[in-house]
PDB file of C-alpha atoms in Angstrom:
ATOM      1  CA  UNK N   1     111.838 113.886  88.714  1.00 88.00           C
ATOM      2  CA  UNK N   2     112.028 111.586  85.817  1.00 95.00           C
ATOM      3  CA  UNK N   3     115.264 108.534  86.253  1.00 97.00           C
ATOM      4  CA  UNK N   4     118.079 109.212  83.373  1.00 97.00           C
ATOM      5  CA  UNK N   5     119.368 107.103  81.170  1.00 98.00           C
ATOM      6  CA  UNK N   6     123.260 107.127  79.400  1.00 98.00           C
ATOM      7  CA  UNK N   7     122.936 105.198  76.200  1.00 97.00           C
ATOM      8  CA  UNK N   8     126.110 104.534  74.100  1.00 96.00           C
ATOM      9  CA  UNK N   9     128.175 103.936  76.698  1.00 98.00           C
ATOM     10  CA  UNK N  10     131.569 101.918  75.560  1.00 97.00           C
ATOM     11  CA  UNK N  11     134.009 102.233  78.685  1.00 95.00           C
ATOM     12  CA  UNK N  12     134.222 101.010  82.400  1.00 97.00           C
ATOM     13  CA  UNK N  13     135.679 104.371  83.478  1.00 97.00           C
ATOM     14  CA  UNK N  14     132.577 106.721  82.247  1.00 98.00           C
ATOM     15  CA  UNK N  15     130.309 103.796  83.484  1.00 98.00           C
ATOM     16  CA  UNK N  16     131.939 104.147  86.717  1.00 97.00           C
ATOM     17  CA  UNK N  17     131.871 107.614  87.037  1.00 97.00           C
ATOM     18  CA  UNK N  18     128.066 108.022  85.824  1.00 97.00           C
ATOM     19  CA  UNK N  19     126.693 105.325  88.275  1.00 97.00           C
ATOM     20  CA  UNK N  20     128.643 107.233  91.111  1.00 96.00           C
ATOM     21  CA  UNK N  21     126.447 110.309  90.332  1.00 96.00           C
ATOM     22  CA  UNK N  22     123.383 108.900  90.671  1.00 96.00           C
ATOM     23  CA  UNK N  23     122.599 107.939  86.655  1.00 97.00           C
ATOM     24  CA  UNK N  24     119.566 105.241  86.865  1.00 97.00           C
ATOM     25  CA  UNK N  25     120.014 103.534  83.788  1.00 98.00           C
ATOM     26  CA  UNK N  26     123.638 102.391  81.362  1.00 98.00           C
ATOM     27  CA  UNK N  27     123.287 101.497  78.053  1.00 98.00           C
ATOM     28  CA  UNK N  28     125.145  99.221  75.830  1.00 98.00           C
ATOM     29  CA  UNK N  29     123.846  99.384  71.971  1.00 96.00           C
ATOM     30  CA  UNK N  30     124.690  96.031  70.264  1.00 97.00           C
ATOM     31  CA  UNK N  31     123.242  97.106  66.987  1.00 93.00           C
ATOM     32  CA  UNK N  32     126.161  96.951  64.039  1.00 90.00           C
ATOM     33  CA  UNK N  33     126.828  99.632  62.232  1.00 88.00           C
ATOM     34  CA  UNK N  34     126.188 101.589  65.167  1.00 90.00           C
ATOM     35  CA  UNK N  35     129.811 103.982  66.284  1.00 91.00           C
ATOM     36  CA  UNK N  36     129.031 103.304  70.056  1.00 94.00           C
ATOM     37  CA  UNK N  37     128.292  99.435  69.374  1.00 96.00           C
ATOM     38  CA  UNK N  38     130.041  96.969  72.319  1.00 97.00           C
ATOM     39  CA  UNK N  39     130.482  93.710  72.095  1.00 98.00           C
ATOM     40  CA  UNK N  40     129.290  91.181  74.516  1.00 98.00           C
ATOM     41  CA  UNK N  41     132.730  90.648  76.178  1.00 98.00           C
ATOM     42  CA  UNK N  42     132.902  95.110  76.268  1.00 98.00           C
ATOM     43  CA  UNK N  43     129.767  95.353  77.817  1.00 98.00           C
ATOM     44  CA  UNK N  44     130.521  92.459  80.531  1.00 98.00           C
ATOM     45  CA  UNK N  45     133.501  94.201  81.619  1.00 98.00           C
ATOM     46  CA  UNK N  46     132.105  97.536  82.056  1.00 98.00           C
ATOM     47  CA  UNK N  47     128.934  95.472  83.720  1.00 98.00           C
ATOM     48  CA  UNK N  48     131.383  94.065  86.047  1.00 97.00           C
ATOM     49  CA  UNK N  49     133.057  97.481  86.913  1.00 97.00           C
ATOM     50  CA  UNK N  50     129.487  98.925  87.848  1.00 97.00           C
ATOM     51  CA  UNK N  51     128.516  95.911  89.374  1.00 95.00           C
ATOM     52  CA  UNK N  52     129.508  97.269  93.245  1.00 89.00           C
ATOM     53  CA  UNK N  53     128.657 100.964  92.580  1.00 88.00           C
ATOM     54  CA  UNK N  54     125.745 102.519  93.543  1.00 81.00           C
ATOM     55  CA  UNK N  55     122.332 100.983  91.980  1.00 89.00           C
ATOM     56  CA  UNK N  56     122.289 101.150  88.324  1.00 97.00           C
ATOM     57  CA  UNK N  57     120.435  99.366  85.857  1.00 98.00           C
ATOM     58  CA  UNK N  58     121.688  98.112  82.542  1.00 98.00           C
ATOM     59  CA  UNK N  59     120.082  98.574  79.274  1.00 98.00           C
ATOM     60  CA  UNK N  60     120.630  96.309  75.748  1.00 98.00           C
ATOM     61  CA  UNK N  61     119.617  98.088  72.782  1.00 97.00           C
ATOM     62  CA  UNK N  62     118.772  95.872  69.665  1.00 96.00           C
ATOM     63  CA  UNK N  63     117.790  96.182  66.141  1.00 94.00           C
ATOM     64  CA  UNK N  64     118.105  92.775  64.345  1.00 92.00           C
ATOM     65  CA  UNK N  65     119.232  90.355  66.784  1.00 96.00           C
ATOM     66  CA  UNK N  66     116.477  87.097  67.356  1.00 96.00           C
ATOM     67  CA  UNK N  67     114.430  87.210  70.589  1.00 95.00           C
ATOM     68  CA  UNK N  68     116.701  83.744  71.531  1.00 96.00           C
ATOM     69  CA  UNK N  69     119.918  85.825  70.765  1.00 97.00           C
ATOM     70  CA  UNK N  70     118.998  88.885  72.784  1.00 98.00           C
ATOM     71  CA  UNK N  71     117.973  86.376  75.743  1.00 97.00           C
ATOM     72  CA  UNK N  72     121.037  85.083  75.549  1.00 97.00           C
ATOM     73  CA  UNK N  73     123.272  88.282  75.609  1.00 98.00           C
ATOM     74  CA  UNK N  74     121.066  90.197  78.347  1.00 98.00           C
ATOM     75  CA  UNK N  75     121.632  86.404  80.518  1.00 98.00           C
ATOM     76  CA  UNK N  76     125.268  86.827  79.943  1.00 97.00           C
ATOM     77  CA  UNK N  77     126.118  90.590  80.735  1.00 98.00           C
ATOM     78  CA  UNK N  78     123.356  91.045  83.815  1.00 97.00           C
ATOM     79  CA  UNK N  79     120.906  93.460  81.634  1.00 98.00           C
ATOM     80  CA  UNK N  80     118.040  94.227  83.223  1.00 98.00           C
ATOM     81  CA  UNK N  81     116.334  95.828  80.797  1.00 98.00           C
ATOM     82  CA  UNK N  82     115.869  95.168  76.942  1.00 98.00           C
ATOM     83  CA  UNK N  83     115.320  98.034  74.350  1.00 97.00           C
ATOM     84  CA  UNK N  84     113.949  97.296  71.203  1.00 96.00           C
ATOM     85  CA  UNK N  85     114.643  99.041  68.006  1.00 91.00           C
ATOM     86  CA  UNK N  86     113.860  96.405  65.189  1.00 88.00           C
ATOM     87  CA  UNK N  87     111.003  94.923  63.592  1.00 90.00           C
ATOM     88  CA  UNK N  88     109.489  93.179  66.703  1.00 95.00           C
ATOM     89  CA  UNK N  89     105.789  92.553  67.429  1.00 96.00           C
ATOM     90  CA  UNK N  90     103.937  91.293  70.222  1.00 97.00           C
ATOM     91  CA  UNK N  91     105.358  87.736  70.322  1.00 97.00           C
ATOM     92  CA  UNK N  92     108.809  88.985  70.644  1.00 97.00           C
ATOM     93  CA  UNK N  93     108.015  90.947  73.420  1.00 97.00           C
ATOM     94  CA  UNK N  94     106.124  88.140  75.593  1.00 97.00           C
ATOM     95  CA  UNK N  95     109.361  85.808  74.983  1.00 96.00           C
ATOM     96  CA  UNK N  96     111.396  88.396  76.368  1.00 97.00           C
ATOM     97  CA  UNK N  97     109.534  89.541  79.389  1.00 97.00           C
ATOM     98  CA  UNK N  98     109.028  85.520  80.281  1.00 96.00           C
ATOM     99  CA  UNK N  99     112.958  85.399  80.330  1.00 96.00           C
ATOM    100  CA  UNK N 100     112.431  87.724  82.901  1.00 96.00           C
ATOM    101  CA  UNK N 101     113.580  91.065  81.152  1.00 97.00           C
ATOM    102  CA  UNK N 102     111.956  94.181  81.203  1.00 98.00           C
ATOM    103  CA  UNK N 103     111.010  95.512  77.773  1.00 98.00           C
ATOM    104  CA  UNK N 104     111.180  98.785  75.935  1.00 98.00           C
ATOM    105  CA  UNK N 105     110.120  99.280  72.666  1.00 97.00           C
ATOM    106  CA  UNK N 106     110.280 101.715  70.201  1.00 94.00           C
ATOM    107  CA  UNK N 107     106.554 103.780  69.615  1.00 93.00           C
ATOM    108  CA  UNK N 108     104.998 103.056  66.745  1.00 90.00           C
ATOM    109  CA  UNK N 109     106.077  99.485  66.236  1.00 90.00           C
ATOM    110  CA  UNK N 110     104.545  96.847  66.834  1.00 95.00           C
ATOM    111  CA  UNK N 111     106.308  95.977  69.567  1.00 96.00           C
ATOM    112  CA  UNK N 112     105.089  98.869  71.496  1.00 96.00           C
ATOM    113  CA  UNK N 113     101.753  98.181  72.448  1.00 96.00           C
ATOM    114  CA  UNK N 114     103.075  95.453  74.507  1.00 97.00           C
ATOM    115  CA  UNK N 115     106.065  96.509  75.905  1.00 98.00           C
ATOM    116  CA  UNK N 116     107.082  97.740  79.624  1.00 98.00           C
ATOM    117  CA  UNK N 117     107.838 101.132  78.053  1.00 98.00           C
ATOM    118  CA  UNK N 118     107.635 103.459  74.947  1.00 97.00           C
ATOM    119  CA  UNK N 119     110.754 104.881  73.584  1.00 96.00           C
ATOM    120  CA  UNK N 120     110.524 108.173  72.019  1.00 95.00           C
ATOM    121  CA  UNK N 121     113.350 108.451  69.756  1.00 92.00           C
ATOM    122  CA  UNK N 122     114.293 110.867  67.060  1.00 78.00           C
ATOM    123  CA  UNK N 123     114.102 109.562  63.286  1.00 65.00           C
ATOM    124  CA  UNK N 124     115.221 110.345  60.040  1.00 46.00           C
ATOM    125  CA  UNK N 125     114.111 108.297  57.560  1.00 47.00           C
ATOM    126  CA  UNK N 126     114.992 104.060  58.307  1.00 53.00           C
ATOM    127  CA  UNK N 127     116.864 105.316  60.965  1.00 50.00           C
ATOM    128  CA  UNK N 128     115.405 104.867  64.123  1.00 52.00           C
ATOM    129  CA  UNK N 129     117.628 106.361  66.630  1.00 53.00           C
ATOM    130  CA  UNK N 130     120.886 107.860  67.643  1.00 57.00           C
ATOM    131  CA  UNK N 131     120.419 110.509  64.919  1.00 54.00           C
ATOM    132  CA  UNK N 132     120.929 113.460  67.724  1.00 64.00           C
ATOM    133  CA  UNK N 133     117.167 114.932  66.400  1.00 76.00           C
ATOM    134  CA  UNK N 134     114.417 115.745  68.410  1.00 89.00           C
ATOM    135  CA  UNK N 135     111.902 113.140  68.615  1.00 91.00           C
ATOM    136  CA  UNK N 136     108.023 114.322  68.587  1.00 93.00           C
ATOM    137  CA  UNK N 137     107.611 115.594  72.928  1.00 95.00           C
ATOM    138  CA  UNK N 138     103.631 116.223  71.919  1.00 95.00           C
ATOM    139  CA  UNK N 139     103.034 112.401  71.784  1.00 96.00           C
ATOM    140  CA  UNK N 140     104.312 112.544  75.649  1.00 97.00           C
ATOM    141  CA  UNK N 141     101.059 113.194  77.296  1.00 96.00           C
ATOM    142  CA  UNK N 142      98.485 111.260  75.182  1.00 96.00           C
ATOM    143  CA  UNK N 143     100.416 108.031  76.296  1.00 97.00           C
ATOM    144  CA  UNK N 144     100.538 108.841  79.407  1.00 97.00           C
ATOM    145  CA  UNK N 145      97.136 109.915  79.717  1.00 97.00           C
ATOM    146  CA  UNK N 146      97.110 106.020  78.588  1.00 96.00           C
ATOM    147  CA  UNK N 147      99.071 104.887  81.068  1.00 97.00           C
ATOM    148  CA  UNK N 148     101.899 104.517  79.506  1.00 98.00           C
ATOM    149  CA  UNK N 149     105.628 104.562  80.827  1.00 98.00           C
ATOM    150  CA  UNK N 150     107.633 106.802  78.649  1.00 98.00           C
ATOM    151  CA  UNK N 151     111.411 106.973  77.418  1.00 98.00           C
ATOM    152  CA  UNK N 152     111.914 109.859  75.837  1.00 97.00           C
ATOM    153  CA  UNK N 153     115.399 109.961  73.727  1.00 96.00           C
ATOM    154  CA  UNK N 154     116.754 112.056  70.823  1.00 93.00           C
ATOM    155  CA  UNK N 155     118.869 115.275  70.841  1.00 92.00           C
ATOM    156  CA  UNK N 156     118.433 115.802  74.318  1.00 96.00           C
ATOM    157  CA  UNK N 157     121.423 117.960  76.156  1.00 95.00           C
ATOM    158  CA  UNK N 158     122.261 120.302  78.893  1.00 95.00           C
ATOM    159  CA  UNK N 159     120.471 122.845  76.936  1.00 95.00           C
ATOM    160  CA  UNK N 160     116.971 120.936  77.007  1.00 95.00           C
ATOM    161  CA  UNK N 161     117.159 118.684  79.838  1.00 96.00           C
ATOM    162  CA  UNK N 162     114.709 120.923  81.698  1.00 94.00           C
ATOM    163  CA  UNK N 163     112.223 121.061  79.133  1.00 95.00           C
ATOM    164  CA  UNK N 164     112.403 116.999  78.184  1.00 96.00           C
ATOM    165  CA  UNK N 165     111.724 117.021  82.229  1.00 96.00           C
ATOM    166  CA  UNK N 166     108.582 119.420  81.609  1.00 96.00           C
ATOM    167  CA  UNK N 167     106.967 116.638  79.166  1.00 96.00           C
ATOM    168  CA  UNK N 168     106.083 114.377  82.382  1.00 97.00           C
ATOM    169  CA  UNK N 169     108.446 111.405  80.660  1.00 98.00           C
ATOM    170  CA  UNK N 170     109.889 108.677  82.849  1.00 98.00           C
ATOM    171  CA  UNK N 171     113.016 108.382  81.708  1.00 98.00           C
ATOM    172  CA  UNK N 172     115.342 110.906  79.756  1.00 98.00           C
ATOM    173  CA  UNK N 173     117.498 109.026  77.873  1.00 97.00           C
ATOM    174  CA  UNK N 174     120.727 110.942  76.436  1.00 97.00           C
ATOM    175  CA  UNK N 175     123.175 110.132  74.443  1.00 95.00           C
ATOM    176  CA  UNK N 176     125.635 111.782  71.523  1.00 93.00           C
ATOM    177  CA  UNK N 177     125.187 115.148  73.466  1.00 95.00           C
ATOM    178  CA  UNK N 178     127.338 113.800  75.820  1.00 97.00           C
ATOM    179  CA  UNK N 179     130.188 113.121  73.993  1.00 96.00           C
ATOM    180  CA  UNK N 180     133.224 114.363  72.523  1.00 96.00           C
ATOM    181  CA  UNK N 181     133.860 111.978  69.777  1.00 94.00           C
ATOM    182  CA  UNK N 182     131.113 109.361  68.555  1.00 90.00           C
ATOM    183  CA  UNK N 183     131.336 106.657  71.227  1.00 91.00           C
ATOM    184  CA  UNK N 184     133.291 108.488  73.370  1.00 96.00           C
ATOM    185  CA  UNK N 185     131.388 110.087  76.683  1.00 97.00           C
ATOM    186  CA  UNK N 186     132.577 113.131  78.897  1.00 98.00           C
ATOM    187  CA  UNK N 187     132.184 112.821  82.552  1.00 98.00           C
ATOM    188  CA  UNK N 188     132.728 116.854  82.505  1.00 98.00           C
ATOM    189  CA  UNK N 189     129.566 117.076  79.874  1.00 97.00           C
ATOM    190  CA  UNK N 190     127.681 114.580  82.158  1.00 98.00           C
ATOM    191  CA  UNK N 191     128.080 116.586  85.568  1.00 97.00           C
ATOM    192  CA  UNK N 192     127.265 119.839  83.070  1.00 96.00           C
ATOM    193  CA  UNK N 193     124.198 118.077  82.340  1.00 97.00           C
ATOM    194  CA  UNK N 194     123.368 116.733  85.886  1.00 96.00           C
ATOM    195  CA  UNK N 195     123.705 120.612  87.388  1.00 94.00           C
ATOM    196  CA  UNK N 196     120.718 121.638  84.641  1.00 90.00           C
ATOM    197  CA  UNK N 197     118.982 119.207  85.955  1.00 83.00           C
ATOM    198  CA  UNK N 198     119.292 119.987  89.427  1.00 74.00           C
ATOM    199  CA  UNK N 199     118.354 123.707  89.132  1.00 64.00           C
ATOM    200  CA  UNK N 200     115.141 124.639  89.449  1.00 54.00           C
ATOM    201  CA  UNK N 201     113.237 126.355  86.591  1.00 50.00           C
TER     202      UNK N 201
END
């Protein structure tokens, strides 16, 4: 069974609530624009609600911050993990992971030859993620016939879960599907998706 991750997540409550079911992975999206953005100070609170709960691991999605910047912020809220989204390459990647972070990058960039992890995300266009479409599941196992770790994320809901499972990706990472309002998860959504998972095919 592949570990899930809750992107977008913006209060301590729903943090709560999903690291007392068993979710493996929170994360906080600092990229602007975005409607589930935090800011550092959000994200340290609901870091230090979780911080007692069950094990979870927290996740800092970026787009255009500087490797220095993203150090920073992940030293600051307790990330353990670092998702790229941007325009980062090789170098970026190897600055990060000697802070001590692990490091997921988006496929196809240059970042992602190098990274901990591919991300599978569903684009349109510039936009790279969060667009609630399905991202391409066929690239699933050539990578990992490379040995690749993958995080596969886009459009994925209690309606799929069991296929995304089926692609023999790492992590499931889900997101708007969740919610009821941009930015705003549903525990009720989450346990609908955490029974699909649970039942066998």
């Amino acid at each position: 069974m592949p570990e899930l991750k809750v992107c977008g997540v913006t209060d301590a409550a729903f943090a709560c609530a999903a690291a007392r079911r068993g979710v493996d992975y929170l994360g906080f999206i600092f990229a602007e624009g975005s409607p589930r953005r935090v800011t550092v100070e959000q994200a340290l609170e609901i870091a230090d609600a979780v911080s007692e709960l069950p094990t979870v691991r927290l996740v800092g999605v970026f787009v255009s911050h500087a490797p220095s910047e993203i150090a920073a912020i992940a030293s600051h809220v307790g990330l353990d993990v670092v998702q790229l989204h941007g325009d980062y390459g090789a170098d970026e990647v190897s600055e990060l992971k000697t802070a001590g972070y692990e490091v997921w990058a988006l496929g196809g960039s240059a970042a992602s030859d190098s990274a901990d992890a591919v991300l599978l995300d569903g684009q349109i266009g510039e936009q790279r993620g969060g667009t609630g479409r399905l991202a391409d599941w066929s690239l699933v196992t050539g990578l990992k016939r490379a040995g690749r770790r993958i995080v596969l994320a886009g459009g994925i809901s209690a309606e799929n879960i069991s296929a995304a499972v089926a692609t023999g990706a790492d992590v499931i990472d889900v997101n708007s599907s969740l919610e009821t309002s941009p930015g705003v998860k549903s525990v009720e959504k989450l346990d609908s998706l955490l029974g699909k998972l649970a039942m066998p095919e």
